Short mmCIF file of C-alpha atoms and ligand atoms in Angstrom, two decimals:
data_model
loop_
_atom_site.label_atom_id
_atom_site.label_comp_id
_atom_site.label_asym_id
_atom_site.label_seq_id
_atom_site.Cartn_x
_atom_site.Cartn_y
_atom_site.Cartn_z
CA MET A 1 118.55 99.00 85.18
CA LYS A 2 115.29 100.23 84.25
CA LYS A 3 112.49 100.33 86.58
CA THR A 4 109.12 99.42 84.77
CA ALA A 5 105.65 100.71 85.69
CA GLY A 6 105.45 97.95 88.14
CA GLN A 7 108.07 99.70 90.33
CA ASP A 8 106.09 102.96 90.29
CA ARG A 9 103.58 103.34 93.12
CA SER A 10 101.65 105.96 91.31
CA ILE A 11 100.94 103.57 88.60
CA THR A 12 100.58 100.23 90.55
CA ALA A 13 98.33 101.90 93.05
CA LYS A 14 95.60 101.90 90.18
CA TRP A 15 96.35 98.23 89.21
CA ARG A 16 94.06 95.26 90.30
CA PRO A 17 95.46 92.31 92.10
CA ALA A 18 95.82 90.15 88.92
CA THR A 19 97.89 92.79 87.27
CA ARG A 20 99.98 93.30 90.37
CA ALA A 21 100.66 89.65 90.55
CA ILE A 22 102.20 89.54 87.01
CA ARG A 23 103.90 92.90 86.82
CA GLY A 24 104.29 94.30 90.13
CA GLY A 25 108.03 95.11 91.19
CA THR A 26 109.62 94.11 87.97
CA TRP A 27 112.99 95.76 87.03
CA ARG A 28 114.65 95.18 83.70
CA SER A 29 118.16 95.24 82.79
CA ASP A 30 119.64 96.82 79.49
CA MET A 31 118.77 93.44 77.79
CA GLY A 32 115.08 94.25 78.04
CA GLU A 33 114.20 90.66 79.40
CA THR A 34 110.53 90.10 79.80
CA SER A 35 110.88 87.77 82.64
CA GLU A 36 112.68 88.83 85.97
CA ALA A 37 116.51 88.23 85.91
CA ILE A 38 118.38 86.33 88.62
CA PHE A 39 121.11 88.52 89.96
CA MET A 40 123.25 85.79 91.54
CA THR A 41 125.84 88.26 93.01
CA SER A 42 127.01 88.88 96.55
CA GLY A 43 128.69 92.07 95.85
CA TYR A 44 128.63 95.09 93.43
CA SER A 45 131.37 97.05 91.79
CA TYR A 46 131.43 100.92 91.37
CA ASP A 47 132.79 103.41 88.66
CA ASP A 48 135.05 105.19 91.13
CA ALA A 49 135.80 105.55 94.93
CA ALA A 50 133.64 108.68 95.19
CA SER A 51 130.59 106.77 94.10
CA VAL A 52 130.94 103.94 96.46
CA ALA A 53 131.53 106.52 99.26
CA ALA A 54 128.25 108.22 98.32
CA ARG A 55 126.19 105.04 98.38
CA PHE A 56 127.40 104.00 101.75
CA ALA A 57 126.61 107.60 103.02
CA GLY A 58 123.09 107.15 101.42
CA GLU A 59 123.56 110.10 99.25
CA GLU A 60 123.40 107.99 96.13
CA GLN A 61 120.97 105.14 95.16
CA GLY A 62 122.30 101.81 94.41
CA MET A 63 123.26 98.44 95.47
CA THR A 64 126.27 97.82 97.77
CA TYR A 65 126.11 94.18 99.13
CA SER A 66 123.62 91.41 98.82
CA ARG A 67 122.85 91.20 102.55
CA LEU A 68 121.64 94.85 102.21
CA GLN A 69 120.14 94.99 98.72
CA ASN A 70 119.77 92.50 95.70
CA PRO A 71 117.64 93.44 92.57
CA THR A 72 115.93 89.92 92.29
CA VAL A 73 115.06 90.17 95.91
CA GLN A 74 113.70 93.64 95.78
CA MET A 75 111.47 92.78 92.98
CA LEU A 76 109.82 90.02 95.07
CA GLU A 77 109.60 92.44 98.13
CA GLU A 78 107.78 94.84 95.89
CA ARG A 79 105.39 92.36 94.39
CA ILE A 80 104.45 90.88 97.90
CA ALA A 81 103.96 94.39 99.26
CA LEU A 82 101.52 95.34 96.39
CA LEU A 83 99.45 92.34 96.71
CA GLU A 84 99.27 92.67 100.50
CA GLY A 85 98.37 96.40 100.26
CA ALA A 86 101.37 96.95 102.50
CA PRO A 87 103.60 100.12 102.42
CA ALA A 88 106.68 97.89 102.72
CA CYS A 89 107.94 94.26 102.66
CA ARG A 90 111.20 92.51 103.33
CA VAL A 91 111.83 88.75 102.66
CA GLN A 92 113.85 86.15 104.62
CA ALA A 93 115.40 82.83 104.09
CA SER A 94 112.45 80.89 105.45
CA GLY A 95 109.15 81.40 107.38
CA MET A 96 110.71 80.98 110.69
CA ALA A 97 113.38 83.51 109.88
CA ALA A 98 110.56 86.02 109.05
CA MET A 99 108.62 85.21 112.43
CA THR A 100 111.91 85.49 114.43
CA ALA A 101 112.77 88.73 112.84
CA ALA A 102 109.32 90.18 113.04
CA LEU A 103 109.46 89.55 116.85
CA LEU A 104 113.01 90.19 117.86
CA CYS A 105 113.21 93.41 115.84
CA GLN A 106 110.75 94.93 117.99
CA LEU A 107 111.05 93.33 121.50
CA SER A 108 113.33 93.90 124.42
CA ALA A 109 114.07 92.38 127.82
CA GLY A 110 111.13 93.33 130.08
CA ASP A 111 108.54 93.21 127.28
CA HIS A 112 105.44 90.86 127.21
CA VAL A 113 103.84 89.14 124.29
CA VAL A 114 100.34 87.66 124.05
CA ALA A 115 100.27 84.80 121.48
CA ALA A 116 97.75 82.21 120.29
CA LYS A 117 97.96 78.95 121.93
CA ALA A 118 97.21 77.08 118.59
CA ALA A 119 100.20 77.80 116.42
CA PHE A 120 102.77 76.32 114.08
CA GLY A 121 105.11 74.28 116.39
CA SER A 122 108.19 76.43 115.77
CA CYS A 123 106.15 79.68 116.36
CA ARG A 124 105.08 78.30 119.81
CA TRP A 125 108.68 77.33 120.44
CA LEU A 126 109.61 81.07 119.94
CA VAL A 127 107.16 82.13 122.37
CA ASP A 128 107.58 79.37 124.91
CA ASN A 129 111.50 78.90 124.72
CA LEU A 130 113.38 81.56 122.83
CA LEU A 131 111.91 84.83 124.06
CA PRO A 132 112.02 84.00 127.85
CA ARG A 133 115.69 83.39 127.37
CA PHE A 134 116.06 87.17 126.44
CA GLY A 135 113.60 88.28 129.29
CA ILE A 136 110.60 88.45 127.14
CA GLU A 137 107.58 87.00 128.74
CA GLY A 138 104.78 85.37 126.98
CA THR A 139 101.05 84.60 127.75
CA VAL A 140 99.25 82.10 125.40
CA VAL A 141 95.43 82.32 125.02
CA ASP A 142 92.64 80.64 123.14
CA SER A 143 92.95 82.83 120.20
CA ARG A 144 89.16 82.33 119.37
CA ASP A 145 88.21 83.97 122.49
CA VAL A 146 88.35 87.75 121.64
CA ASP A 147 87.94 88.57 125.37
CA ALA A 148 90.85 86.36 126.36
CA TRP A 149 93.27 88.70 124.35
CA ASP A 150 92.00 91.76 126.27
CA ARG A 151 92.36 90.04 129.77
CA ALA A 152 95.88 88.96 128.86
CA ILE A 153 97.11 92.42 128.39
CA LYS A 154 99.76 93.85 130.99
CA PRO A 155 101.35 97.28 131.30
CA ASN A 156 104.36 95.86 129.27
CA THR A 157 102.57 94.01 126.55
CA LYS A 158 104.15 95.06 123.37
CA VAL A 159 102.94 92.52 120.71
CA PHE A 160 99.90 90.20 119.77
CA PHE A 161 101.16 87.15 117.75
CA PHE A 162 98.73 84.83 115.97
CA GLU A 163 97.84 82.83 112.94
CA THR A 164 94.53 82.60 111.33
CA PRO A 165 93.45 80.01 110.21
CA ALA A 166 95.81 78.28 112.74
CA ASN A 167 98.12 75.23 111.92
CA PRO A 168 96.84 72.72 112.31
CA THR A 169 93.63 73.39 114.44
CA LEU A 170 92.12 75.77 111.81
CA ASP A 171 91.06 78.12 114.73
CA ILE A 172 89.99 81.57 113.34
CA VAL A 173 90.92 84.77 115.10
CA ASP A 174 88.59 87.68 114.71
CA LEU A 175 90.94 89.98 112.96
CA GLU A 176 88.89 93.08 113.32
CA ARG A 177 88.14 92.90 116.93
CA VAL A 178 91.48 91.61 118.12
CA CYS A 179 93.47 94.20 116.17
CA ALA A 180 91.06 96.91 117.58
CA ILE A 181 91.87 95.79 121.14
CA ALA A 182 95.68 95.89 120.31
CA LYS A 183 95.33 99.34 118.51
CA GLN A 184 93.66 100.84 121.74
CA GLU A 185 96.76 99.77 123.92
CA ALA A 186 99.29 100.71 121.25
CA ILE A 187 100.11 97.00 120.99
CA THR A 188 101.63 95.71 117.63
CA THR A 189 99.72 92.87 115.94
CA VAL A 190 101.88 90.36 114.07
CA VAL A 191 99.68 88.12 112.04
CA ASP A 192 100.99 84.76 110.44
CA ASN A 193 99.00 84.72 107.29
CA ALA A 194 100.65 81.59 105.70
CA PHE A 195 97.34 79.54 105.43
CA ALA A 196 95.35 82.14 103.62
CA THR A 197 97.95 84.57 101.92
CA SER A 198 96.98 87.94 100.45
CA ALA A 199 94.99 86.15 97.81
CA LEU A 200 92.35 85.30 100.31
CA GLN A 201 92.78 87.45 103.28
CA ARG A 202 94.53 90.76 103.79
CA PRO A 203 94.86 91.14 107.66
CA MET A 204 95.85 94.84 107.14
CA ASP A 205 92.55 95.54 105.87
CA PHE A 206 91.22 94.48 109.20
CA GLY A 207 93.74 96.69 111.20
CA ALA A 208 96.65 94.45 111.50
CA ASP A 209 100.18 96.02 111.86
CA VAL A 210 102.57 93.52 110.56
CA VAL A 211 101.90 90.45 108.37
CA ALA A 212 104.49 87.72 108.42
CA TYR A 213 104.89 84.72 106.00
CA SER A 214 106.15 81.32 105.37
CA ALA A 215 106.38 82.00 101.55
CA THR A 216 107.58 78.34 101.41
CA LYS A 217 103.85 77.42 101.47
CA MET A 218 101.25 78.96 99.04
CA MET A 219 103.53 81.55 97.55
CA ASP A 220 106.09 79.29 96.08
CA GLY A 221 103.22 76.82 95.84
CA GLN A 222 105.10 74.01 94.40
CA GLY A 223 107.19 72.70 97.28
CA ARG A 224 110.58 73.97 96.00
CA VAL A 225 112.02 76.60 98.08
CA LEU A 226 112.05 77.87 101.60
CA ALA A 227 111.16 81.59 101.84
CA GLY A 228 109.71 84.10 104.32
CA ALA A 229 108.28 87.58 104.20
CA VAL A 230 107.48 90.46 106.73
CA CYS A 231 105.06 93.30 105.53
CA GLY A 232 104.40 96.46 107.53
CA SER A 233 104.50 100.23 107.60
CA GLU A 234 107.57 102.25 106.13
CA ASP A 235 108.40 103.09 109.76
CA PHE A 236 108.31 99.47 111.01
CA ILE A 237 110.22 98.02 108.10
CA ASN A 238 112.94 100.83 107.88
CA ASN A 239 113.35 101.55 111.47
CA LYS A 240 112.78 98.27 113.20
CA LEU A 241 113.07 95.35 110.91
CA LEU A 242 115.92 96.66 108.60
CA PRO A 243 118.37 97.32 111.24
CA PHE A 244 117.88 93.90 112.59
CA GLN A 245 117.86 92.04 109.35
CA ARG A 246 120.79 93.77 107.75
CA ASN A 247 122.88 93.10 110.66
CA THR A 248 121.97 89.60 111.51
CA GLY A 249 121.65 88.30 107.86
CA PRO A 250 118.58 85.93 107.54
CA ASN A 251 118.40 86.97 103.77
CA LEU A 252 116.74 85.09 101.07
CA SER A 253 119.01 83.92 98.16
CA PRO A 254 118.17 85.68 94.84
CA PHE A 255 117.60 82.33 93.17
CA ASN A 256 114.88 81.44 95.76
CA ALA A 257 113.40 84.90 95.39
CA TRP A 258 113.08 84.29 91.64
CA VAL A 259 111.22 80.98 92.21
CA VAL A 260 108.83 82.72 94.57
CA LEU A 261 108.23 85.63 92.19
CA LYS A 262 107.28 83.03 89.54
CA GLY A 263 104.97 81.53 92.16
CA MET A 264 103.29 84.99 92.85
CA GLU A 265 102.03 84.93 89.26
CA THR A 266 99.77 82.02 89.74
CA LEU A 267 99.02 82.25 93.49
CA ASP A 268 95.49 83.39 93.06
CA LEU A 269 94.54 80.80 90.25
CA ARG A 270 96.31 77.93 92.55
CA ILE A 271 94.80 78.97 95.90
CA ARG A 272 91.26 79.39 94.24
CA ARG A 273 91.39 75.95 92.56
CA GLN A 274 93.00 74.15 95.62
CA SER A 275 90.13 75.75 97.81
CA GLU A 276 87.62 74.28 95.35
CA ASN A 277 89.14 70.90 95.53
CA ALA A 278 89.48 71.13 99.36
CA MET A 279 85.69 71.89 99.45
CA THR A 280 85.03 68.73 97.29
CA VAL A 281 87.20 66.48 99.32
CA GLY A 282 85.94 68.00 102.44
CA ARG A 283 82.32 67.27 101.49
CA PHE A 284 83.26 63.64 100.81
CA LEU A 285 85.17 63.16 104.20
CA GLU A 286 82.27 64.86 106.19
CA GLY A 287 80.11 62.02 107.60
CA ARG A 288 82.95 59.48 106.96
CA VAL A 289 85.23 60.86 109.80
CA PRO A 290 83.99 61.64 113.30
CA LYS A 291 85.15 65.25 113.31
CA MET A 292 86.33 67.76 110.68
CA LEU A 293 88.09 71.09 111.08
CA HIS A 294 87.43 72.76 107.68
CA PRO A 295 86.61 76.52 107.66
CA GLY A 296 84.57 76.11 104.36
CA LEU A 297 82.15 73.81 105.68
CA GLU A 298 79.22 74.81 107.79
CA SER A 299 80.26 72.27 110.53
CA HIS A 300 83.21 74.47 111.43
CA PRO A 301 82.18 76.64 114.60
CA GLN A 302 83.62 79.72 113.14
CA HIS A 303 82.56 79.13 109.55
CA ALA A 304 80.73 82.57 109.27
CA LEU A 305 83.66 84.53 110.68
CA ALA A 306 86.13 82.53 108.40
CA MET A 307 84.04 83.52 105.30
CA LYS A 308 83.72 87.00 106.29
CA GLN A 309 87.50 87.68 106.52
CA MET A 310 88.52 85.18 103.77
CA LYS A 311 87.56 85.18 100.14
CA ASP A 312 87.65 81.26 100.12
CA CYS A 313 88.48 78.44 102.46
CA GLY A 314 92.12 77.74 101.38
CA PRO A 315 93.55 74.27 100.68
CA ILE A 316 94.23 73.14 104.16
CA PHE A 317 91.91 71.33 106.82
CA SER A 318 92.21 68.64 109.55
CA ILE A 319 90.13 65.65 110.49
CA VAL A 320 90.17 63.92 114.00
CA LEU A 321 89.65 60.10 114.18
CA ASP A 322 88.69 58.34 117.35
CA GLY A 323 91.33 55.65 117.11
CA GLY A 324 94.34 57.99 118.11
CA ARG A 325 97.74 57.79 116.63
CA GLU A 326 97.42 53.97 115.59
CA GLN A 327 94.40 54.56 113.54
CA ALA A 328 95.76 57.99 112.02
CA HIS A 329 98.89 56.15 111.04
CA ALA A 330 97.00 53.29 109.48
CA LEU A 331 95.01 55.88 107.36
CA LEU A 332 98.31 57.50 106.20
CA ASP A 333 99.74 54.08 105.49
CA GLY A 334 96.87 53.24 103.34
CA LEU A 335 97.49 56.08 100.99
CA GLU A 336 98.50 55.52 97.35
CA LEU A 337 98.43 58.88 95.69
CA ILE A 338 98.46 61.41 98.40
CA ASP A 339 101.96 61.87 99.91
CA ILE A 340 102.77 61.51 103.68
CA SER A 341 104.34 64.81 104.15
CA ASN A 342 104.41 67.64 106.60
CA ASN A 343 104.65 70.44 103.97
CA ILE A 344 101.52 72.53 103.07
CA GLY A 345 100.74 74.77 100.27
CA ASP A 346 102.05 72.56 97.60
CA SER A 347 100.35 71.84 94.49
CA ARG A 348 100.57 68.22 95.44
CA SER A 349 98.08 66.76 98.00
CA LEU A 350 99.90 65.95 101.17
CA MET A 351 98.81 64.44 104.59
CA CYS A 352 100.52 64.48 107.85
CA HIS A 353 99.99 63.44 111.56
CA PRO A 354 100.80 66.83 113.53
CA ALA A 355 101.38 65.16 116.95
CA SER A 356 104.16 63.03 115.54
CA THR A 357 105.67 65.67 113.18
CA THR A 358 105.01 69.34 113.11
CA HIS A 359 103.79 69.48 116.66
CA HIS A 360 106.09 66.83 118.21
CA SER A 361 108.44 69.43 119.64
CA VAL A 362 105.66 71.32 121.68
CA GLY A 363 105.21 68.36 123.87
CA ALA A 364 102.04 66.12 124.72
CA GLU A 365 100.84 68.68 127.33
CA ALA A 366 100.79 71.76 125.13
CA ARG A 367 99.26 69.61 122.21
CA GLU A 368 96.43 68.75 124.40
CA ASP A 369 96.01 72.21 125.57
CA MET A 370 96.09 73.67 121.94
CA GLY A 371 93.62 71.01 120.61
CA VAL A 372 96.07 68.79 118.59
CA PRO A 373 94.88 65.30 119.61
CA GLU A 374 96.68 62.03 118.79
CA GLY A 375 93.85 61.21 116.17
CA MET A 376 94.34 64.39 114.06
CA LEU A 377 95.57 64.28 110.59
CA ARG A 378 96.20 67.49 108.59
CA LEU A 379 95.31 67.55 104.67
CA ASN A 380 96.71 69.93 102.02
CA VAL A 381 94.47 69.50 98.92
CA GLY A 382 96.52 70.07 95.83
CA LEU A 383 95.79 70.60 92.14
CA GLU A 384 95.10 66.87 91.13
CA ASP A 385 91.67 65.81 90.06
CA PRO A 386 89.71 65.69 93.28
CA ASP A 387 88.13 62.47 92.06
CA ASP A 388 91.38 60.73 92.30
CA LEU A 389 92.03 62.20 95.69
CA ILE A 390 88.62 60.96 96.80
CA GLU A 391 89.19 57.42 95.59
CA ASP A 392 92.54 57.39 97.45
CA LEU A 393 91.05 58.53 100.62
CA ASP A 394 88.16 56.03 100.34
CA ARG A 395 90.76 53.24 100.00
CA ALA A 396 92.81 54.67 102.86
CA LEU A 397 89.70 55.02 105.21
CA THR A 398 88.64 51.49 104.52
CA ALA A 399 92.17 50.28 105.33
CA ALA A 400 92.07 52.25 108.62
CA GLY A 401 88.66 50.71 109.48
CA LEU A 402 86.34 53.60 108.70
C1 PLP B 501 105.30 76.49 107.74
C2 PLP B 501 104.85 77.55 108.64
C3 PLP B 501 105.78 78.43 109.30
C4 PLP B 501 107.40 78.17 109.15
O1 PLP B 501 107.75 78.46 107.82
P1 PLP B 501 109.11 77.79 107.11
O2 PLP B 501 109.15 78.48 105.70
O3 PLP B 501 108.95 76.33 107.14
O4 PLP B 501 110.22 78.16 107.99
C5 PLP B 501 105.35 79.33 110.19
N1 PLP B 501 104.03 79.47 110.25
C6 PLP B 501 103.13 78.77 109.79
C7 PLP B 501 101.61 78.97 109.94
C8 PLP B 501 103.46 77.79 108.84
O5 PLP B 501 102.68 76.91 108.31
#
């Protein structure tokens, strides 16, 4: 194997993001392939017994077992780290594997977590159901309220956990101020950056410690594989995350890593065009529906903050209809082009009703509390011609009586 310039931090440090996205992290085999190779292997063989002993003792560099290292997976990890501006990154089998690892690797019984009320359903489930089973207490706060984070701190608070923008309320957390509060109390901030990705927002630039991803979304970007990633300092990744990950095994397969590597090459192009399309579609819907939650539009109460932290609005926004579940379902059933689907970050436009899908498991009371009403619909705007999307929405709105 030959490391290319993309593996040399003294060189990649000088590269701009577009170059990092194409060449960051690449290794080449003796075949000299231009595109990254897929190493579909669980194990590795050695020239002699002494060399395997040296590798296990950490005295010699090299692969030993794919739960511990795999070249295709490592190429993806380096590419994600370079784009995030993070010292290190490790990838996992899904976004939820990443979130679980990022929390459990650093928390112990007796610790306390402060988390955002509005969050992806399974992220809330971790805080509400999983962590308490292991003696880790959680407090949920309105993540938009900076002082609420401060007020929720206890002597045993170890982690702040939130998304910005949040799924599906599009709540925005003031990264700079909330991370500063955490830093003062030596609390680790874990930011789920799935909606924006490093192409639009780099939480570490605002003081975040750990950035975790569902790479299933914008990073793959074409709805093909599940993947996750955790970025952090060398110390966090090597001394906290790695011992957890290597021994519990939430690993990403080399094939899926290769798919995401390919996605990373076009992440910036896709998210910029999808953001542009989301603005066009958003402007059409504004005025046609009673309520919009769209960080790119001036009607969003945190529009200025969103645009300060993000380079663009991203492809995802929500609308709220007055007619509850019945009207929301009628709109979905009136669609011809846009798919009814609970995925996001896809190059295809997708629409879903969070209360009956992604946020079904959190229960009616928590949905009410986090701002997910029965009339809410979430839209992921894809790469189709926005005029076709507008025609489809126009038809569906009419069918739903709007
Ligand atoms: C989808 C999603 C997750 C979970 O990711 P998976 O890859 O589906 O496991 C976590 N957080 C957010 C914000 C998401 O949108």
